[in-house]
Amino acid sequence: MLCFLSITLVEKIPDELLSYENLTKVDFRENLLSGSIPSNIGKLSNLESLVLSSTNLTGEIPASLLNLTKLSRFAANQNNFIGLVPPGITNHLTSLDVSINKLSGPIPEDLLSPSQLQVVDLSNNMFNGSVPTNFSPKLFRLRFRSNHLSGNIPSGSFAAIPNLKYLELDNNDLTRLIPVELESCRKMTMLNLAQNHLTGVLPPLLGNITNLQVLRLQMNKLNGAIPIEIGQLHKLSILNLSWNSLGGSIPFEITKLSNITFLNLQTNNLSGSIPTSIDNLKFLFELQLRENKLSGVIPSMPGSLQVSLNLSSNHFSGNTPNNFGNLDSLQVLDLSNNKFPGPIPNQLTGMSALT
């Protein structure tokens, strides 16, 4: 009795496949298939997993998938599928991945609501309309990045999904405020809302999501000050707030992010000086502060900096730090468009890794 099929093909999905009604798993990933998913795929009534990733398939996703009541995983990412996602496709699924295709139209309102659903990835398609408002309580990964979604991020839904760990809505056309209800998702490790049209201030309650490791909010229209509560995110490795309209000073609390490796605050309206405790960030590889209104003397920088230190287009003055010569792993240093006096400091000759 054949229950699992995984083979290498350079052709269309064979019609003979549909005669094996006891199949529970079909895996054709990373083949050079042609054509589309057979419209009568629903005949495989025992199918539990269907993986068609990176197979060059085309056409629409057939509505007959709804007949597969035992199907829990459907992965058809990195293909050339077009058209709509059939309403009800997630009625029995725990995992849906149709990312990197050419799917379009609105996202079905019922897509995220089935109670058993855990993972949904619709990234890199051409979906439009709004984000559905009803979420499965078991949802832990939601990726809608790089589409044409508009409207606001549904606020009231996040309190119902406490297990959410990954939320990626970046590179869309979402507007209005960052919902404060996100702070209910205390297990979240990745929050990416970059490249939208979000407005308003950074909610201080985001500091309650203490498991966050990646926070990306760049290229929005956020204003106000960076809340001091950001210093509560002790597991944070990547913080990108660049290309907004944030003002005020860089809070001292940001130097409490002891695990930070990448910090990007460039192209805002930040003023004042860099906190002298910046040297406490012993794992910081890259620091981007260009195009702000920062001033004063540059403090000693972490010796861990390797990728880039960019302080250009600010109002810094005074001497460069004595420990610049200790940044012997730094590849890029940009101090242009400031107010530094005197000769080029000798310490720079010790920065042997500069490219």
Short mmCIF file of C-alpha atoms in Angstrom, two decimals:
data_model
loop_
_atom_site.label_atom_id
_atom_site.label_comp_id
_atom_site.label_asym_id
_atom_site.label_seq_id
_atom_site.Cartn_x
_atom_site.Cartn_y
_atom_site.Cartn_z
CA MET A 1 0.00 0.00 0.00
CA LEU A 2 1.63 3.26 -1.17
CA CYS A 3 1.28 5.99 1.45
CA PHE A 4 4.19 8.32 0.66
CA LEU A 5 5.50 9.52 -2.69
CA SER A 6 8.63 11.63 -3.19
CA ILE A 7 10.31 11.46 -6.60
CA THR A 8 12.35 13.55 -9.02
CA LEU A 9 10.46 14.72 -12.09
CA VAL A 10 10.98 16.95 -15.12
CA GLU A 11 7.41 16.86 -16.41
CA LYS A 12 3.87 17.58 -15.30
CA ILE A 13 2.30 15.93 -12.27
CA PRO A 14 1.34 12.48 -13.62
CA ASP A 15 -2.36 11.65 -13.93
CA GLU A 16 -1.57 8.21 -12.49
CA LEU A 17 -0.93 9.86 -9.15
CA LEU A 18 -4.66 10.28 -8.62
CA SER A 19 -5.19 6.51 -8.67
CA TYR A 20 -3.24 6.06 -5.41
CA GLU A 21 -6.07 6.99 -3.10
CA ASN A 22 -4.23 5.77 0.01
CA LEU A 23 -1.47 8.35 -0.35
CA THR A 24 -0.97 10.41 2.79
CA LYS A 25 2.11 12.43 1.73
CA VAL A 26 3.16 13.80 -1.65
CA ASP A 27 6.43 15.71 -1.95
CA PHE A 28 7.55 17.02 -5.37
CA ARG A 29 9.66 19.93 -4.10
CA GLU A 30 12.58 21.30 -6.17
CA ASN A 31 11.71 19.64 -9.45
CA LEU A 32 11.22 21.14 -12.90
CA LEU A 33 7.55 20.45 -13.34
CA SER A 34 5.26 22.01 -15.92
CA GLY A 35 1.56 22.63 -16.02
CA SER A 36 -0.71 23.07 -13.04
CA ILE A 37 -2.08 21.18 -10.05
CA PRO A 38 -4.64 18.63 -11.34
CA SER A 39 -8.14 20.02 -10.81
CA ASN A 40 -9.29 16.67 -9.41
CA ILE A 41 -6.54 16.49 -6.77
CA GLY A 42 -9.43 16.24 -4.32
CA LYS A 43 -9.71 12.52 -5.13
CA LEU A 44 -6.72 11.84 -2.84
CA SER A 45 -9.00 11.82 0.18
CA ASN A 46 -6.34 10.49 2.60
CA LEU A 47 -3.74 13.11 1.76
CA GLU A 48 -2.25 14.79 4.85
CA SER A 49 0.71 16.66 3.35
CA LEU A 50 1.15 18.15 -0.14
CA VAL A 51 4.51 19.82 -0.85
CA LEU A 52 5.02 21.44 -4.26
CA SER A 53 7.66 24.03 -3.37
CA SER A 54 10.02 25.30 -6.10
CA THR A 55 8.55 23.23 -8.93
CA ASN A 56 7.76 25.87 -11.58
CA LEU A 57 4.04 25.05 -11.56
CA THR A 58 1.55 27.54 -12.99
CA GLY A 59 -2.19 28.10 -13.13
CA GLU A 60 -4.59 28.59 -10.26
CA ILE A 61 -4.79 26.81 -6.94
CA PRO A 62 -7.73 24.41 -7.42
CA ALA A 63 -10.76 24.69 -5.16
CA SER A 64 -10.85 20.87 -5.04
CA LEU A 65 -8.20 21.08 -2.30
CA LEU A 66 -11.12 21.86 0.00
CA ASN A 67 -12.24 18.22 -0.41
CA LEU A 68 -9.06 17.01 1.30
CA THR A 69 -10.39 17.02 4.85
CA LYS A 70 -7.27 15.30 6.22
CA LEU A 71 -4.81 17.71 4.58
CA SER A 72 -2.90 19.57 7.28
CA ARG A 73 0.05 20.97 5.29
CA PHE A 74 0.00 22.62 1.87
CA ALA A 75 3.28 24.14 0.66
CA ALA A 76 3.34 25.57 -2.86
CA ASN A 77 5.83 28.40 -2.44
CA GLN A 78 8.23 29.62 -5.13
CA ASN A 79 6.14 28.82 -8.17
CA ASN A 80 4.13 30.79 -10.74
CA PHE A 81 0.61 30.38 -9.43
CA ILE A 82 -1.87 33.10 -10.34
CA GLY A 83 -5.38 34.10 -9.38
CA LEU A 84 -7.14 33.98 -6.05
CA VAL A 85 -6.67 31.85 -2.96
CA PRO A 86 -9.85 29.72 -2.70
CA PRO A 87 -12.02 30.69 0.29
CA GLY A 88 -12.06 27.92 2.87
CA ILE A 89 -8.64 26.54 1.86
CA THR A 90 -7.47 26.60 5.48
CA ASN A 91 -10.55 24.86 6.91
CA HIS A 92 -8.45 21.81 7.81
CA LEU A 93 -4.87 23.04 7.41
CA THR A 94 -2.38 23.70 10.17
CA SER A 95 0.20 25.15 7.72
CA LEU A 96 -0.25 27.08 4.46
CA ASP A 97 2.69 28.42 2.44
CA VAL A 98 2.02 29.94 -0.97
CA SER A 99 4.71 32.61 -0.78
CA ILE A 100 6.68 33.85 -3.80
CA ASN A 101 4.03 33.39 -6.45
CA LYS A 102 1.82 35.71 -8.51
CA LEU A 103 -1.38 35.32 -6.54
CA SER A 104 -3.62 38.37 -6.37
CA GLY A 105 -6.94 39.73 -5.20
CA PRO A 106 -8.16 40.12 -1.63
CA ILE A 107 -7.24 37.67 1.12
CA PRO A 108 -10.33 35.61 2.02
CA GLU A 109 -11.81 36.89 5.27
CA ASP A 110 -11.96 33.34 6.68
CA LEU A 111 -8.34 32.48 5.85
CA LEU A 112 -6.91 32.97 9.34
CA SER A 113 -9.90 31.94 11.45
CA PRO A 114 -9.86 28.08 11.56
CA SER A 115 -9.02 27.10 15.11
CA GLN A 116 -6.30 24.56 14.24
CA LEU A 117 -4.32 26.91 11.94
CA GLN A 118 -0.73 27.62 13.05
CA VAL A 119 1.32 28.91 10.08
CA VAL A 120 0.33 31.14 7.13
CA ASP A 121 2.79 32.58 4.62
CA LEU A 122 1.45 34.66 1.71
CA SER A 123 4.63 36.72 1.26
CA ASN A 124 5.82 38.07 -2.09
CA ASN A 125 2.58 37.97 -4.02
CA MET A 126 0.18 40.66 -5.27
CA PHE A 127 -2.60 40.46 -2.70
CA ASN A 128 -4.55 43.65 -2.07
CA GLY A 129 -7.27 44.78 0.29
CA SER A 130 -7.10 44.51 4.05
CA VAL A 131 -5.63 42.08 6.56
CA PRO A 132 -8.33 39.67 7.84
CA THR A 133 -9.49 40.40 11.37
CA ASN A 134 -10.30 36.93 12.73
CA PHE A 135 -7.21 34.99 13.87
CA SER A 136 -6.80 31.39 14.95
CA PRO A 137 -5.81 31.17 18.64
CA LYS A 138 -3.05 28.71 17.68
CA LEU A 139 -1.44 30.98 15.09
CA PHE A 140 2.30 31.36 15.74
CA ARG A 141 3.68 32.46 12.35
CA LEU A 142 2.03 35.04 10.09
CA ARG A 143 3.88 36.36 7.05
CA PHE A 144 2.14 38.73 4.61
CA ARG A 145 5.24 40.69 3.59
CA SER A 146 5.73 42.25 0.12
CA ASN A 147 2.15 42.52 -1.11
CA HIS A 148 -0.21 45.46 -1.73
CA LEU A 149 -2.24 45.25 1.48
CA SER A 150 -3.81 48.49 2.70
CA GLY A 151 -5.89 49.81 5.56
CA ASN A 152 -4.95 49.46 9.20
CA ILE A 153 -3.41 46.56 11.10
CA PRO A 154 -6.36 44.93 12.89
CA SER A 155 -5.96 45.91 16.53
CA GLY A 156 -8.45 43.83 18.47
CA SER A 157 -7.30 40.48 17.07
CA PHE A 158 -3.91 40.17 18.75
CA ALA A 159 -5.21 39.61 22.26
CA ALA A 160 -6.66 36.31 20.99
CA ILE A 161 -3.33 34.92 19.71
CA PRO A 162 -0.94 34.82 22.68
CA ASN A 163 1.28 32.19 20.99
CA LEU A 164 2.19 34.38 18.01
CA LYS A 165 5.99 34.37 17.57
CA TYR A 166 6.56 35.78 14.08
CA LEU A 167 4.62 38.67 12.53
CA GLU A 168 5.84 40.06 9.21
CA LEU A 169 3.68 42.62 7.42
CA ASP A 170 6.50 44.67 5.91
CA ASN A 171 6.55 46.19 2.43
CA ASN A 172 2.82 46.81 2.09
CA ASP A 173 0.63 49.94 2.11
CA LEU A 174 -0.67 49.67 5.67
CA THR A 175 -1.61 52.90 7.43
CA ARG A 176 -2.57 54.37 10.81
CA LEU A 177 -1.16 53.40 14.19
CA ILE A 178 0.86 50.46 15.47
CA PRO A 179 -1.73 48.60 17.58
CA VAL A 180 -0.92 48.63 21.29
CA GLU A 181 -2.66 45.24 21.51
CA LEU A 182 0.50 43.67 20.08
CA GLU A 183 1.86 43.73 23.62
CA SER A 184 -0.47 40.76 24.35
CA CYS A 185 1.81 38.60 22.18
CA ARG A 186 4.45 38.12 24.87
CA LYS A 187 6.05 35.15 23.04
CA MET A 188 6.78 37.14 19.89
CA THR A 189 10.41 37.07 18.75
CA MET A 190 10.05 38.77 15.32
CA LEU A 191 8.01 41.91 14.61
CA ASN A 192 8.48 43.41 11.16
CA LEU A 193 6.18 46.25 10.08
CA ALA A 194 8.75 48.08 7.95
CA GLN A 195 8.07 49.89 4.65
CA ASN A 196 4.45 50.85 5.22
CA HIS A 197 2.74 54.18 5.95
CA LEU A 198 2.28 53.75 9.69
CA THR A 199 1.90 56.95 11.68
CA GLY A 200 1.81 58.04 15.31
CA VAL A 201 4.23 57.21 18.08
CA LEU A 202 6.05 54.04 19.07
CA PRO A 203 3.77 52.45 21.70
CA PRO A 204 5.66 52.20 25.01
CA LEU A 205 3.80 48.91 25.64
CA LEU A 206 5.99 47.25 22.98
CA GLY A 207 8.55 47.10 25.78
CA ASN A 208 6.42 44.36 27.35
CA ILE A 209 7.20 41.95 24.50
CA THR A 210 10.41 40.93 26.25
CA ASN A 211 11.08 37.92 24.01
CA LEU A 212 11.55 40.13 20.95
CA GLN A 213 14.79 39.46 19.09
CA VAL A 214 14.07 41.43 15.90
CA LEU A 215 12.14 44.73 15.70
CA ARG A 216 11.95 46.35 12.26
CA LEU A 217 9.85 49.50 11.87
CA GLN A 218 11.93 51.40 9.31
CA MET A 219 10.53 53.42 6.41
CA ASN A 220 7.26 54.48 7.98
CA LYS A 221 5.97 57.86 9.19
CA LEU A 222 6.42 57.38 12.93
CA ASN A 223 7.00 60.42 15.10
CA GLY A 224 7.51 61.33 18.73
CA ALA A 225 10.31 60.13 20.97
CA ILE A 226 11.82 56.67 21.26
CA PRO A 227 10.16 55.34 24.44
CA ILE A 228 12.46 54.43 27.31
CA GLU A 229 10.58 51.13 27.59
CA ILE A 230 12.57 49.93 24.56
CA GLY A 231 15.34 49.18 27.07
CA GLN A 232 13.25 46.31 28.48
CA LEU A 233 13.82 44.26 25.33
CA HIS A 234 16.94 42.54 26.65
CA LYS A 235 16.86 39.75 24.03
CA LEU A 236 16.76 42.18 21.12
CA SER A 237 19.43 41.55 18.48
CA ILE A 238 18.22 43.79 15.63
CA LEU A 239 16.56 47.19 16.06
CA ASN A 240 15.78 49.24 12.96
CA LEU A 241 13.81 52.47 13.39
CA SER A 242 15.40 54.29 10.45
CA TRP A 243 13.67 56.51 7.89
CA ASN A 244 10.95 57.83 10.16
CA SER A 245 10.36 61.21 11.84
CA LEU A 246 11.36 60.25 15.37
CA GLY A 247 12.54 63.14 17.52
CA GLY A 248 14.00 63.82 20.92
CA SER A 249 17.22 62.27 22.13
CA ILE A 250 18.55 58.72 21.98
CA PRO A 251 17.40 57.36 25.34
CA PHE A 252 20.06 56.07 27.71
CA GLU A 253 17.92 52.93 28.08
CA ILE A 254 18.78 51.86 24.53
CA THR A 255 22.29 51.06 25.78
CA LYS A 256 20.77 48.42 28.08
CA LEU A 257 20.12 46.21 25.04
CA SER A 258 23.04 43.96 25.91
CA ASN A 259 22.43 41.50 23.03
CA ILE A 260 22.04 44.07 20.26
CA THR A 261 24.15 43.43 17.14
CA PHE A 262 22.51 45.83 14.64
CA LEU A 263 21.21 49.30 15.59
CA ASN A 264 19.86 51.59 12.90
CA LEU A 265 18.34 54.98 13.79
CA GLN A 266 19.41 56.86 10.68
CA THR A 267 17.31 59.49 8.85
CA ASN A 268 15.17 60.73 11.72
CA ASN A 269 15.07 63.99 13.69
CA LEU A 270 17.01 62.80 16.72
CA SER A 271 18.95 65.45 18.63
CA GLY A 272 21.25 65.70 21.62
CA SER A 273 24.31 63.54 22.13
CA ILE A 274 25.03 59.83 21.87
CA PRO A 275 24.77 58.27 25.35
CA THR A 276 28.27 57.70 26.73
CA SER A 277 27.17 54.22 27.81
CA ILE A 278 27.02 53.14 24.13
CA ASP A 279 30.33 51.43 24.88
CA ASN A 280 28.39 48.89 26.98
CA LEU A 281 27.00 47.21 23.84
CA LYS A 282 29.65 44.51 23.61
CA PHE A 283 28.03 42.61 20.71
CA LEU A 284 27.22 45.59 18.48
CA PHE A 285 28.47 44.94 14.92
CA GLU A 286 26.83 47.86 13.10
CA LEU A 287 25.67 51.34 14.18
CA GLN A 288 23.82 53.64 11.77
CA LEU A 289 23.03 57.18 13.00
CA ARG A 290 23.42 59.25 9.82
CA GLU A 291 21.09 62.12 8.88
CA ASN A 292 19.88 63.24 12.28
CA LYS A 293 20.52 66.36 14.37
CA LEU A 294 22.89 64.76 16.85
CA SER A 295 25.61 66.93 18.36
CA GLY A 296 28.35 67.03 20.97
CA VAL A 297 31.45 64.89 21.23
CA ILE A 298 31.45 61.30 19.99
CA PRO A 299 31.83 58.94 22.96
CA SER A 300 33.98 55.82 22.99
CA MET A 301 32.51 53.18 20.72
CA PRO A 302 32.21 49.41 21.32
CA GLY A 303 35.26 47.50 20.10
CA SER A 304 32.87 44.90 18.68
CA LEU A 305 31.92 47.14 15.73
CA GLN A 306 32.80 45.30 12.52
CA VAL A 307 30.44 46.13 9.68
CA SER A 308 29.82 49.88 9.76
CA LEU A 309 29.87 52.98 11.94
CA ASN A 310 28.00 55.79 10.18
CA LEU A 311 27.67 59.13 12.00
CA SER A 312 27.51 61.32 8.89
CA SER A 313 25.25 64.34 8.32
CA ASN A 314 24.87 65.38 11.96
CA HIS A 315 26.30 68.23 14.06
CA PHE A 316 29.11 66.41 15.88
CA SER A 317 32.13 68.44 16.96
CA GLY A 318 35.22 68.06 19.12
CA ASN A 319 37.90 65.44 18.84
CA THR A 320 37.23 61.90 17.67
CA PRO A 321 37.45 59.27 20.43
CA ASN A 322 40.86 57.97 21.44
CA ASN A 323 39.68 54.39 21.03
CA PHE A 324 38.87 54.69 17.31
CA GLY A 325 42.19 53.02 16.64
CA ASN A 326 40.94 50.02 18.64
CA LEU A 327 38.16 49.41 16.11
CA ASP A 328 40.50 47.16 14.20
CA SER A 329 37.69 45.01 12.73
CA LEU A 330 35.57 47.89 11.40
CA GLN A 331 35.08 47.88 7.62
CA VAL A 332 33.20 51.15 7.01
CA LEU A 333 33.57 54.46 8.85
CA ASP A 334 31.63 57.57 7.73
CA LEU A 335 32.05 60.84 9.66
CA SER A 336 31.27 63.18 6.74
CA ASN A 337 29.15 66.33 6.96
CA ASN A 338 29.81 67.17 10.60
CA LYS A 339 31.79 69.90 12.39
CA PHE A 340 35.03 68.17 13.36
CA PRO A 341 38.00 70.54 13.75
CA GLY A 342 41.73 70.05 13.32
CA PRO A 343 43.72 67.44 11.41
CA ILE A 344 42.66 63.91 10.54
CA PRO A 345 43.40 61.98 13.76
CA ASN A 346 46.32 59.56 13.84
CA GLN A 347 44.12 56.92 15.50
CA LEU A 348 42.51 56.14 12.15
CA THR A 349 45.78 54.58 10.94
CA GLY A 350 45.18 51.73 13.39
CA MET A 351 41.91 50.73 11.71
CA SER A 352 43.46 48.13 9.45
CA ALA A 353 40.18 46.46 8.35
CA LEU A 354 38.68 49.59 6.76
CA THR A 355 37.58 48.95 3.21
#
